[in-house]
Amino acid sequence: MQNQRQAPRERSVRSAHDSCVMSTTDVDAVPAPRPLPITVAVRPEAAWPPPEVDRSLRTTHVLVWAVVAVSCAYLLWRVLATLTPASLLLGVPLLILEAYSLFAFGLKAVLLWDVDAVQAPEPLTETDATVAVLIPTFDEPHQVLMPTLTAATRMRLATQVIVLDDGHRPWLGGMCDELGIEYRARVRRDGGRAGQLNSALSSLTSDFVAVLNPDQVADRDYIGRTLPHFEDQDVALVQTPRDSYTQDSFEHVTHGRERFAERNLFERVLSAGSNRWNAGSWSGGGAIIRRSALEDISGIADGASESPSLTTIRLHRAGWRTVHHNEALVRGRAANDAGEYADSRRAECTGAMQTLRRERPWSGRGLTRAQRIAHVASLSSWLDGWATLGYLVLPALALLFALTPATGPVALFALLFTVLFVTRQLVMQVLSRGQAPRSQASVFAVLRMSATLRATLVLVTGRAVKNAAELQARA
């Protein structure tokens, strides 16, 4: 451990006792799962990806180094040979965009360098460790909550399932009674979702806490497949990828014969790559956390956007490890339309900007150099929207005002700019391991840009941009 902690030693994860067999006199135990038809079909792409072939990985690394080296030489040439007083007005902004694009490419390459640092552990079928499942809710309708709650009662190795309701809905309390789930409603609703969870944590005695979003249907073996990571006593958190029920949402696109979710690049590749640097991040639901680790950092970090990444960085500063378990074990709702998509990305962007502003992962104690780079790479990726906007606006300005971004060998500049831009895109597609086809990724980059540009200003102003739903929530 990097620091000394006085937390009590955790009980061994493995035991000869089967916690699925519960005593009927245990008031904290969840009754035997009801045989309700709440299931999610298994999809091949949800499984843990097979490890990459070494030769293929080496080829990818060579491509990355080549692109970085050539791009640096190109930028130096741009400064020395193409910028004159006649081209400064458009040439300097374009040069800044090109430098930022190379910087962002390098940061993503660090995260995507090796996505096989952690392998799937052998699942558990029994344990004496206690696991409480927490489901924070506020205003979700019955049809969203019913599959989540029913699936939670069927989770093996769960010793307690608790619904946290800040909406104070009697019908939800009745539903929990029917399912044999504990129901809790706070008198004061401060702190948002983080406040909900911290309020429950203060009264729990379980070794671990599994957190599910209100719309997430969990696999029955979710706990058994993630708990083995905690054999390492330094592991504080295990996050699983966010996945959706169907493949026909607004966030899904067709590429060839396959369907891809816009989240795939982050959920299945970038997050897996962060394991190499011990920088796996909590994304909200679908995570299991060591309770003593949360006590060590005084609970879950709260804030206007309740960004889970803030809690992650504080865990890393305290010397704890986090793991991204690259197997989709929970399924939730994806955006049905552009409005829902924009709202969700705006909220995530706001959380990332507030984390950068409040925690400043590039400085302070407790983080390794690799962790700093990984956290900055992940959180600052939302700023790419400004680069997208620049690449769309600058050509229009050049045509409108007859400006030139370069003087001298203009034809050579145009050729090199185009070749390097396309090459970076192609190499990024290779780095994404097929999870981000360039044409579809470009479309979503524009959609994210329109949704998140204002939200990125939180990094400067500190004031969150709220949508209509957020203005009504937590009132």
GROMACS .gro file of C-alpha atoms in nm:
model
  475
    1MET     CA    1   0.000   0.000   0.000
    2GLN     CA    2   0.117   0.352  -0.070
    3ASN     CA    3  -0.013   0.479   0.262
    4GLN     CA    4  -0.104   0.342   0.602
    5ARG     CA    5  -0.468   0.274   0.677
    6GLN     CA    6  -0.622   0.153   0.998
    7ALA     CA    7  -0.921  -0.012   0.829
    8PRO     CA    8  -1.004  -0.356   0.971
    9ARG     CA    9  -0.889  -0.652   0.770
   10GLU     CA   10  -1.154  -0.764   0.524
   11ARG     CA   11  -1.296  -1.108   0.557
   12SER     CA   12  -1.166  -1.343   0.293
   13VAL     CA   13  -1.366  -1.333  -0.026
   14ARG     CA   14  -1.356  -1.709  -0.053
   15SER     CA   15  -1.521  -1.937   0.200
   16ALA     CA   16  -1.671  -2.281   0.228
   17HIS     CA   17  -2.012  -2.135   0.298
   18ASP     CA   18  -2.264  -2.057   0.029
   19SER     CA   19  -2.415  -1.717   0.097
   20CYS     CA   20  -2.690  -1.789  -0.152
   21VAL     CA   21  -2.845  -2.018   0.109
   22MET     CA   22  -2.995  -1.771   0.354
   23SER     CA   23  -3.153  -1.825   0.688
   24THR     CA   24  -3.521  -1.738   0.699
   25THR     CA   25  -3.462  -1.578   1.039
   26ASP     CA   26  -3.204  -1.332   0.905
   27VAL     CA   27  -3.392  -1.003   0.886
   28ASP     CA   28  -3.130  -0.850   0.657
   29ALA     CA   29  -3.140  -1.133   0.406
   30VAL     CA   30  -3.333  -1.113   0.082
   31PRO     CA   31  -3.593  -1.389   0.043
   32ALA     CA   32  -3.536  -1.659  -0.215
   33PRO     CA   33  -3.548  -1.509  -0.568
   34ARG     CA   34  -3.888  -1.525  -0.729
   35PRO     CA   35  -3.907  -1.702  -1.065
   36LEU     CA   36  -4.017  -1.388  -1.251
   37PRO     CA   37  -3.942  -1.365  -1.625
   38ILE     CA   38  -3.680  -1.093  -1.597
   39THR     CA   39  -3.392  -1.203  -1.817
   40VAL     CA   40  -3.152  -1.044  -2.062
   41ALA     CA   41  -3.040  -1.244  -2.363
   42VAL     CA   42  -2.669  -1.322  -2.370
   43ARG     CA   43  -2.484  -1.152  -2.655
   44PRO     CA   44  -2.140  -1.265  -2.774
   45GLU     CA   45  -2.003  -0.910  -2.775
   46ALA     CA   46  -2.088  -0.873  -2.405
   47ALA     CA   47  -1.825  -1.133  -2.311
   48TRP     CA   48  -1.470  -1.052  -2.208
   49PRO     CA   49  -1.274  -0.992  -2.533
   50PRO     CA   50  -0.998  -1.242  -2.613
   51PRO     CA   51  -0.642  -1.113  -2.563
   52GLU     CA   52  -0.467  -0.951  -2.855
   53VAL     CA   53  -0.196  -1.128  -3.053
   54ASP     CA   54   0.149  -0.989  -2.966
   55ARG     CA   55   0.244  -0.933  -3.330
   56SER     CA   56  -0.069  -0.730  -3.394
   57LEU     CA   57  -0.008  -0.523  -3.080
   58ARG     CA   58   0.352  -0.448  -3.181
   59THR     CA   59   0.235  -0.336  -3.525
   60THR     CA   60  -0.016  -0.099  -3.365
   61HIS     CA   61   0.255   0.049  -3.142
   62VAL     CA   62   0.485   0.108  -3.439
   63LEU     CA   63   0.205   0.287  -3.623
   64VAL     CA   64   0.142   0.514  -3.323
   65TRP     CA   65   0.509   0.608  -3.286
   66ALA     CA   66   0.534   0.675  -3.660
   67VAL     CA   67   0.229   0.903  -3.659
   68VAL     CA   68   0.356   1.097  -3.357
   69ALA     CA   69   0.705   1.141  -3.503
   70VAL     CA   70   0.585   1.251  -3.846
   71SER     CA   71   0.322   1.482  -3.695
   72CYS     CA   72   0.581   1.655  -3.475
   73ALA     CA   73   0.807   1.708  -3.776
   74TYR     CA   74   0.511   1.843  -3.973
   75LEU     CA   75   0.417   2.094  -3.701
   76LEU     CA   76   0.775   2.218  -3.688
   77TRP     CA   77   0.770   2.261  -4.066
   78ARG     CA   78   0.439   2.447  -4.041
   79VAL     CA   79   0.589   2.700  -3.799
   80LEU     CA   80   0.908   2.754  -3.998
   81ALA     CA   81   0.781   2.743  -4.357
   82THR     CA   82   0.411   2.827  -4.381
   83LEU     CA   83   0.342   3.109  -4.135
   84THR     CA   84   0.389   3.464  -4.254
   85PRO     CA   85   0.209   3.786  -4.162
   86ALA     CA   86  -0.033   3.721  -4.448
   87SER     CA   87  -0.140   3.383  -4.308
   88LEU     CA   88  -0.132   3.447  -3.933
   89LEU     CA   89  -0.501   3.531  -3.896
   90LEU     CA   90  -0.614   3.185  -4.005
   91GLY     CA   91  -0.286   2.996  -3.988
   92VAL     CA   92  -0.229   3.032  -3.613
   93PRO     CA   93  -0.578   2.905  -3.510
   94LEU     CA   94  -0.539   2.611  -3.748
   95LEU     CA   95  -0.192   2.535  -3.612
   96ILE     CA   96  -0.333   2.537  -3.259
   97LEU     CA   97  -0.604   2.293  -3.369
   98GLU     CA   98  -0.347   2.066  -3.530
   99ALA     CA   99  -0.128   2.072  -3.219
  100TYR     CA  100  -0.428   1.996  -2.997
  101SER     CA  101  -0.532   1.708  -3.226
  102LEU     CA  102  -0.186   1.554  -3.193
  103PHE     CA  103  -0.193   1.605  -2.816
  104ALA     CA  104  -0.538   1.441  -2.787
  105PHE     CA  105  -0.423   1.155  -3.013
  106GLY     CA  106  -0.122   1.097  -2.787
  107LEU     CA  107  -0.334   1.094  -2.471
  108LYS     CA  108  -0.578   0.842  -2.618
  109ALA     CA  109  -0.287   0.629  -2.742
  110VAL     CA  110  -0.159   0.608  -2.383
  111LEU     CA  111  -0.495   0.470  -2.267
  112LEU     CA  112  -0.526   0.236  -2.565
  113TRP     CA  113  -0.167   0.108  -2.554
  114ASP     CA  114  -0.261  -0.221  -2.386
  115VAL     CA  115  -0.620  -0.329  -2.318
  116ASP     CA  116  -0.530  -0.670  -2.171
  117ALA     CA  117  -0.358  -0.567  -1.848
  118VAL     CA  118  -0.636  -0.738  -1.649
  119GLN     CA  119  -0.784  -1.073  -1.743
  120ALA     CA  120  -1.118  -1.224  -1.645
  121PRO     CA  121  -1.090  -1.396  -1.303
  122GLU     CA  122  -1.238  -1.731  -1.216
  123PRO     CA  123  -1.597  -1.667  -1.098
  124LEU     CA  124  -1.704  -1.739  -0.741
  125THR     CA  125  -1.998  -1.957  -0.651
  126GLU     CA  126  -1.969  -1.910  -0.275
  127THR     CA  127  -1.831  -1.655  -0.029
  128ASP     CA  128  -1.867  -1.543   0.329
  129ALA     CA  129  -1.821  -1.177   0.233
  130THR     CA  130  -2.138  -0.971   0.264
  131VAL     CA  131  -2.259  -0.761  -0.029
  132ALA     CA  132  -2.534  -0.499  -0.008
  133VAL     CA  133  -2.696  -0.396  -0.337
  134LEU     CA  134  -2.799  -0.028  -0.340
  135ILE     CA  135  -3.038   0.113  -0.602
  136PRO     CA  136  -3.077   0.494  -0.574
  137THR     CA  137  -3.398   0.625  -0.735
  138PHE     CA  138  -3.583   0.954  -0.769
  139ASP     CA  139  -3.859   0.987  -1.031
  140GLU     CA  140  -3.832   0.680  -1.253
  141PRO     CA  141  -4.158   0.522  -1.374
  142HIS     CA  142  -4.283   0.176  -1.278
  143GLN     CA  143  -4.191   0.018  -1.612
  144VAL     CA  144  -3.826   0.122  -1.571
  145LEU     CA  145  -3.788   0.012  -1.209
  146MET     CA  146  -3.972  -0.321  -1.221
  147PRO     CA  147  -3.712  -0.513  -1.428
  148THR     CA  148  -3.427  -0.362  -1.223
  149LEU     CA  149  -3.574  -0.455  -0.885
  150THR     CA  150  -3.686  -0.799  -0.988
  151ALA     CA  151  -3.347  -0.884  -1.137
  152ALA     CA  152  -3.180  -0.757  -0.818
  153THR     CA  153  -3.373  -1.010  -0.608
  154ARG     CA  154  -3.231  -1.285  -0.830
  155MET     CA  155  -2.866  -1.186  -0.787
  156ARG     CA  156  -2.661  -1.466  -0.639
  157LEU     CA  157  -2.437  -1.383  -0.340
  158ALA     CA  158  -2.632  -1.066  -0.255
  159THR     CA  159  -2.701  -1.051   0.118
  160GLN     CA  160  -2.915  -0.736   0.109
  161VAL     CA  161  -3.099  -0.533  -0.154
  162ILE     CA  162  -3.199  -0.176  -0.066
  163VAL     CA  163  -3.394   0.073  -0.274
  164LEU     CA  164  -3.319   0.436  -0.191
  165ASP     CA  165  -3.612   0.660  -0.289
  166ASP     CA  166  -3.572   1.037  -0.284
  167GLY     CA  167  -3.910   1.064  -0.456
  168HIS     CA  168  -4.104   0.940  -0.152
  169ARG     CA  169  -4.336   0.725  -0.366
  170PRO     CA  170  -4.575   0.497  -0.172
  171TRP     CA  171  -4.627   0.272  -0.473
  172LEU     CA  172  -4.252   0.202  -0.486
  173GLY     CA  173  -4.254   0.109  -0.120
  174GLY     CA  174  -4.538  -0.132  -0.192
  175MET     CA  175  -4.348  -0.282  -0.485
  176CYS     CA  176  -4.045  -0.338  -0.262
  177ASP     CA  177  -4.265  -0.510  -0.002
  178GLU     CA  178  -4.397  -0.743  -0.270
  179LEU     CA  179  -4.044  -0.829  -0.386
  180GLY     CA  180  -3.896  -0.860  -0.037
  181ILE     CA  181  -3.664  -0.561  -0.084
  182GLU     CA  182  -3.578  -0.307   0.183
  183TYR     CA  183  -3.714   0.041   0.107
  184ARG     CA  184  -3.565   0.363   0.242
  185ALA     CA  185  -3.674   0.725   0.190
  186ARG     CA  186  -3.475   1.016   0.330
  187VAL     CA  187  -3.632   1.306   0.517
  188ARG     CA  188  -3.373   1.547   0.380
  189ARG     CA  189  -3.276   1.511   0.013
  190ASP     CA  190  -2.949   1.698   0.012
  191GLY     CA  191  -2.639   1.588  -0.175
  192GLY     CA  192  -2.823   1.431  -0.470
  193ARG     CA  193  -2.742   1.071  -0.554
  194ALA     CA  194  -2.413   1.086  -0.366
  195GLY     CA  195  -2.606   1.200  -0.060
  196GLN     CA  196  -2.846   0.908  -0.102
  197LEU     CA  197  -2.565   0.656  -0.111
  198ASN     CA  198  -2.371   0.812   0.176
  199SER     CA  199  -2.685   0.814   0.390
  200ALA     CA  200  -2.726   0.440   0.335
  201LEU     CA  201  -2.355   0.363   0.377
  202SER     CA  202  -2.351   0.515   0.723
  203SER     CA  203  -2.581   0.239   0.850
  204LEU     CA  204  -2.439  -0.058   0.658
  205THR     CA  205  -2.206  -0.323   0.795
  206SER     CA  206  -2.151  -0.517   0.473
  207ASP     CA  207  -1.802  -0.576   0.336
  208PHE     CA  208  -1.893  -0.458  -0.013
  209VAL     CA  209  -2.155  -0.242  -0.179
  210ALA     CA  210  -2.288  -0.300  -0.530
  211VAL     CA  211  -2.444   0.011  -0.688
  212LEU     CA  212  -2.698  -0.018  -0.970
  213ASN     CA  213  -2.865   0.261  -1.162
  214PRO     CA  214  -3.249   0.256  -1.154
  215ASP     CA  215  -3.267   0.119  -1.510
  216GLN     CA  216  -2.992  -0.144  -1.487
  217VAL     CA  217  -3.084  -0.512  -1.505
  218ALA     CA  218  -2.801  -0.709  -1.347
  219ASP     CA  219  -2.682  -1.055  -1.444
  220ARG     CA  220  -2.756  -1.316  -1.176
  221ASP     CA  221  -2.382  -1.389  -1.142
  222TYR     CA  222  -2.273  -1.026  -1.142
  223ILE     CA  223  -2.131  -1.042  -0.788
  224GLY     CA  224  -1.965  -1.378  -0.834
  225ARG     CA  225  -1.788  -1.263  -1.150
  226THR     CA  226  -1.658  -0.933  -1.009
  227LEU     CA  227  -1.587  -1.017  -0.645
  228PRO     CA  228  -1.268  -1.222  -0.716
  229HIS     CA  229  -1.082  -0.900  -0.801
  230PHE     CA  230  -1.105  -0.809  -0.432
  231GLU     CA  231  -0.868  -1.092  -0.340
  232ASP     CA  232  -0.618  -0.812  -0.381
  233GLN     CA  233  -0.670  -0.621  -0.056
  234ASP     CA  234  -0.569  -0.295  -0.228
  235VAL     CA  235  -0.859  -0.307  -0.475
  236ALA     CA  236  -1.133  -0.064  -0.376
  237LEU     CA  237  -1.363  -0.064  -0.677
  238VAL     CA  238  -1.457  -0.283  -0.973
  239GLN     CA  239  -1.653  -0.121  -1.256
  240THR     CA  240  -1.829  -0.307  -1.539
  241PRO     CA  241  -1.916  -0.162  -1.881
  242ARG     CA  242  -2.247   0.015  -1.930
  243ASP     CA  243  -2.456  -0.173  -2.185
  244SER     CA  244  -2.813  -0.141  -2.312
  245TYR     CA  245  -3.109  -0.376  -2.350
  246THR     CA  246  -3.139  -0.345  -2.726
  247GLN     CA  247  -2.932  -0.257  -3.030
  248ASP     CA  248  -3.187  -0.030  -3.196
  249SER     CA  249  -3.149   0.286  -2.982
  250PHE     CA  250  -3.041   0.628  -3.101
  251GLU     CA  251  -2.689   0.550  -2.977
  252HIS     CA  252  -2.648   0.244  -3.202
  253VAL     CA  253  -2.521   0.252  -3.558
  254THR     CA  254  -2.479  -0.007  -3.831
  255HIS     CA  255  -2.136  -0.079  -3.975
  256GLY     CA  256  -2.128  -0.362  -4.222
  257ARG     CA  257  -2.310  -0.654  -4.068
  258GLU     CA  258  -2.257  -0.537  -3.710
  259ARG     CA  259  -2.420  -0.288  -3.476
  260PHE     CA  260  -2.209  -0.061  -3.257
  261ALA     CA  261  -2.302   0.151  -2.958
  262GLU     CA  262  -2.150   0.497  -2.943
  263ARG     CA  263  -2.032   0.419  -2.588
  264ASN     CA  264  -1.831   0.114  -2.695
  265LEU     CA  265  -1.504   0.299  -2.741
  266PHE     CA  266  -1.508   0.426  -2.383
  267GLU     CA  267  -1.679   0.133  -2.212
  268ARG     CA  268  -1.498  -0.160  -2.378
  269VAL     CA  269  -1.163  -0.018  -2.493
  270LEU     CA  270  -1.054   0.306  -2.325
  271SER     CA  271  -1.168   0.188  -1.981
  272ALA     CA  272  -0.999  -0.149  -2.030
  273GLY     CA  273  -0.678   0.029  -2.129
  274SER     CA  274  -0.688   0.234  -1.808
  275ASN     CA  275  -0.626  -0.088  -1.611
  276ARG     CA  276  -0.262  -0.077  -1.724
  277TRP     CA  277  -0.215   0.248  -1.532
  278ASN     CA  278  -0.443   0.171  -1.234
  279ALA     CA  279  -0.678   0.444  -1.354
  280GLY     CA  280  -1.006   0.259  -1.397
  281SER     CA  281  -1.290   0.499  -1.322
  282TRP     CA  282  -1.627   0.462  -1.152
  283SER     CA  283  -1.900   0.559  -1.398
  284GLY     CA  284  -2.193   0.537  -1.155
  285GLY     CA  285  -2.399   0.219  -1.174
  286GLY     CA  286  -2.271  -0.129  -1.242
  287ALA     CA  287  -1.991  -0.112  -0.985
  288ILE     CA  288  -1.901  -0.298  -0.667
  289ILE     CA  289  -1.703  -0.111  -0.400
  290ARG     CA  290  -1.517  -0.206  -0.082
  291ARG     CA  291  -1.702  -0.027   0.198
  292SER     CA  292  -1.391   0.033   0.408
  293ALA     CA  293  -1.230   0.212   0.112
  294LEU     CA  294  -1.520   0.457   0.100
  295GLU     CA  295  -1.485   0.512   0.473
  296ASP     CA  296  -1.115   0.583   0.415
  297ILE     CA  297  -1.201   0.879   0.189
  298SER     CA  298  -1.499   0.995   0.401
  299GLY     CA  299  -1.763   0.860   0.165
  300ILE     CA  300  -1.868   0.928  -0.191
  301ALA     CA  301  -1.776   1.273  -0.320
  302ASP     CA  302  -2.082   1.488  -0.382
  303GLY     CA  303  -2.125   1.794  -0.599
  304ALA     CA  304  -2.357   1.966  -0.843
  305SER     CA  305  -2.316   1.689  -1.100
  306GLU     CA  306  -2.225   1.407  -0.861
  307SER     CA  307  -1.939   1.296  -1.085
  308PRO     CA  308  -1.826   0.944  -0.982
  309SER     CA  309  -1.482   1.014  -1.129
  310LEU     CA  310  -1.424   1.255  -0.841
  311THR     CA  311  -1.458   0.965  -0.597
  312THR     CA  312  -1.230   0.754  -0.817
  313ILE     CA  313  -0.946   1.006  -0.808
  314ARG     CA  314  -0.977   1.040  -0.430
  315LEU     CA  315  -0.951   0.663  -0.397
  316HIS     CA  316  -0.635   0.667  -0.608
  317ARG     CA  317  -0.488   0.951  -0.403
  318ALA     CA  318  -0.548   0.743  -0.090
  319GLY     CA  319  -0.351   0.454  -0.240
  320TRP     CA  320  -0.636   0.226  -0.347
  321ARG     CA  321  -0.656   0.038  -0.675
  322THR     CA  322  -0.952   0.023  -0.916
  323VAL     CA  323  -1.032  -0.232  -1.185
  324HIS     CA  324  -1.241  -0.220  -1.500
  325HIS     CA  325  -1.399  -0.565  -1.542
  326ASN     CA  326  -1.438  -0.576  -1.921
  327GLU     CA  327  -1.750  -0.792  -1.934
  328ALA     CA  328  -2.100  -0.646  -1.975
  329LEU     CA  329  -2.295  -0.777  -1.675
  330VAL     CA  330  -2.560  -0.504  -1.643
  331ARG     CA  331  -2.794  -0.363  -1.907
  332GLY     CA  332  -2.971  -0.029  -1.894
  333ARG     CA  333  -3.163   0.212  -2.112
  334ALA     CA  334  -2.995   0.385  -2.403
  335ALA     CA  335  -3.113   0.716  -2.544
  336ASN     CA  336  -3.428   0.684  -2.755
  337ASP     CA  337  -3.380   1.014  -2.938
  338ALA     CA  338  -3.143   1.304  -2.989
  339GLY     CA  339  -3.284   1.494  -2.690
  340GLU     CA  340  -3.215   1.213  -2.443
  341TYR     CA  341  -2.872   1.163  -2.596
  342ALA     CA  342  -2.786   1.532  -2.559
  343ASP     CA  343  -2.907   1.543  -2.196
  344SER     CA  344  -2.704   1.239  -2.092
  345ARG     CA  345  -2.383   1.356  -2.261
  346ARG     CA  346  -2.425   1.708  -2.123
  347ALA     CA  347  -2.452   1.567  -1.770
  348GLU     CA  348  -2.145   1.346  -1.818
  349CYS     CA  349  -1.945   1.634  -1.965
  350THR     CA  350  -2.042   1.861  -1.676
  351GLY     CA  351  -1.928   1.598  -1.427
  352ALA     CA  352  -1.594   1.555  -1.604
  353MET     CA  353  -1.530   1.930  -1.612
  354GLN     CA  354  -1.617   1.969  -1.244
  355THR     CA  355  -1.381   1.684  -1.159
  356LEU     CA  356  -1.099   1.849  -1.353
  357ARG     CA  357  -1.172   2.181  -1.182
  358ARG     CA  358  -1.209   2.047  -0.828
  359GLU     CA  359  -0.957   1.762  -0.818
  360ARG     CA  360  -0.689   1.884  -1.066
  361PRO     CA  361  -0.547   1.538  -1.137
  362TRP     CA  362  -0.236   1.688  -1.302
  363SER     CA  363  -0.115   1.814  -0.964
  364GLY     CA  364  -0.128   1.727  -0.595
  365ARG     CA  365  -0.013   1.422  -0.406
  366GLY     CA  366  -0.105   1.056  -0.426
  367LEU     CA  367  -0.126   0.998  -0.803
  368THR     CA  368   0.142   0.836  -1.014
  369ARG     CA  369   0.253   1.005  -1.336
  370ALA     CA  370   0.072   0.740  -1.540
  371GLN     CA  371  -0.249   0.794  -1.340
  372ARG     CA  372  -0.230   1.169  -1.400
  373ILE     CA  373  -0.198   1.117  -1.775
  374ALA     CA  374  -0.477   0.860  -1.782
  375HIS     CA  375  -0.721   1.072  -1.581
  376VAL     CA  376  -0.647   1.385  -1.785
  377ALA     CA  377  -0.686   1.186  -2.107
  378SER     CA  378  -1.024   1.045  -2.003
  379LEU     CA  379  -1.173   1.362  -1.855
  380SER     CA  380  -1.041   1.611  -2.112
  381SER     CA  381  -1.171   1.410  -2.409
  382TRP     CA  382  -1.492   1.615  -2.382
  383LEU     CA  383  -1.293   1.918  -2.497
  384ASP     CA  384  -1.260   1.755  -2.840
  385GLY     CA  385  -1.588   1.926  -2.927
  386TRP     CA  386  -1.404   2.257  -2.960
  387ALA     CA  387  -1.159   2.101  -3.206
  388THR     CA  388  -1.450   1.960  -3.405
  389LEU     CA  389  -1.608   2.303  -3.413
  390GLY     CA  390  -1.282   2.459  -3.528
  391TYR     CA  391  -1.238   2.216  -3.816
  392LEU     CA  392  -1.593   2.296  -3.928
  393VAL     CA  393  -1.568   2.674  -3.894
  394LEU     CA  394  -1.217   2.756  -4.022
  395PRO     CA  395  -1.272   2.635  -4.382
  396ALA     CA  396  -1.592   2.841  -4.398
  397LEU     CA  397  -1.404   3.151  -4.276
  398ALA     CA  398  -1.131   3.092  -4.531
  399LEU     CA  399  -1.385   3.087  -4.814
  400LEU     CA  400  -1.592   3.374  -4.679
  401PHE     CA  401  -1.305   3.619  -4.621
  402ALA     CA  402  -1.057   3.482  -4.880
  403LEU     CA  403  -0.803   3.397  -4.607
  404THR     CA  404  -0.522   3.145  -4.633
  405PRO     CA  405  -0.389   2.928  -4.348
  406ALA     CA  406  -0.046   2.897  -4.510
  407THR     CA  407   0.183   3.073  -4.749
  408GLY     CA  408   0.476   2.942  -4.949
  409PRO     CA  409   0.433   2.577  -5.050
  410VAL     CA  410   0.053   2.583  -5.023
  411ALA     CA  411   0.000   2.270  -5.233
  412LEU     CA  412   0.247   2.075  -5.017
  413PHE     CA  413   0.073   2.203  -4.703
  414ALA     CA  414  -0.268   2.091  -4.831
  415LEU     CA  415  -0.132   1.747  -4.919
  416LEU     CA  416   0.047   1.692  -4.589
  417PHE     CA  417  -0.243   1.825  -4.383
  418THR     CA  418  -0.490   1.590  -4.554
  419VAL     CA  419  -0.262   1.285  -4.538
  420LEU     CA  420  -0.179   1.331  -4.170
  421PHE     CA  421  -0.538   1.405  -4.071
  422VAL     CA  422  -0.667   1.092  -4.246
  423THR     CA  423  -0.377   0.881  -4.115
  424ARG     CA  424  -0.449   0.980  -3.754
  425GLN     CA  425  -0.812   0.885  -3.802
  426LEU     CA  426  -0.720   0.545  -3.946
  427VAL     CA  427  -0.467   0.469  -3.674
  428MET     CA  428  -0.721   0.573  -3.410
  429GLN     CA  429  -0.962   0.323  -3.563
  430VAL     CA  430  -0.696   0.055  -3.525
  431LEU     CA  431  -0.634   0.162  -3.164
  432SER     CA  432  -1.007   0.144  -3.094
  433ARG     CA  433  -0.995  -0.229  -3.175
  434GLY     CA  434  -1.286  -0.199  -3.419
  435GLN     CA  435  -1.521  -0.040  -3.165
  436ALA     CA  436  -1.537   0.305  -3.327
  437PRO     CA  437  -1.583   0.305  -3.707
  438ARG     CA  438  -1.458   0.645  -3.825
  439SER     CA  439  -1.762   0.750  -4.027
  440GLN     CA  440  -2.007   0.682  -3.745
  441ALA     CA  441  -1.768   0.820  -3.484
  442SER     CA  442  -1.747   1.147  -3.678
  443VAL     CA  443  -2.125   1.182  -3.681
  444PHE     CA  444  -2.146   1.136  -3.304
  445ALA     CA  445  -1.856   1.377  -3.256
  446VAL     CA  446  -2.070   1.648  -3.415
  447LEU     CA  447  -2.372   1.549  -3.205
  448ARG     CA  448  -2.168   1.557  -2.885
  449MET     CA  449  -2.024   1.893  -2.984
  450SER     CA  450  -2.364   2.059  -2.998
  451ALA     CA  451  -2.461   1.903  -2.664
  452THR     CA  452  -2.146   1.968  -2.464
  453LEU     CA  453  -1.978   2.292  -2.574
  454ARG     CA  454  -2.152   2.499  -2.305
  455ALA     CA  455  -2.092   2.227  -2.048
  456THR     CA  456  -1.716   2.242  -2.104
  457LEU     CA  457  -1.724   2.603  -1.981
  458VAL     CA  458  -1.775   2.458  -1.630
  459LEU     CA  459  -1.398   2.408  -1.631
  460VAL     CA  460  -1.362   2.788  -1.625
  461THR     CA  461  -1.679   2.911  -1.454
  462GLY     CA  462  -1.752   2.625  -1.216
  463ARG     CA  463  -2.125   2.666  -1.283
  464ALA     CA  464  -2.307   2.359  -1.415
  465VAL     CA  465  -2.535   2.381  -1.718
  466LYS     CA  466  -2.860   2.211  -1.622
  467ASN     CA  467  -3.134   2.076  -1.843
  468ALA     CA  468  -3.506   2.094  -1.767
  469ALA     CA  469  -3.512   1.759  -1.589
  470GLU     CA  470  -3.225   1.855  -1.361
  471LEU     CA  471  -3.390   2.183  -1.271
  472GLN     CA  472  -3.695   1.993  -1.146
  473ALA     CA  473  -3.499   1.716  -0.977
  474ARG     CA  474  -3.387   1.748  -0.616
  475ALA     CA  475  -3.604   2.060  -0.573
   0.00000   0.00000   0.00000
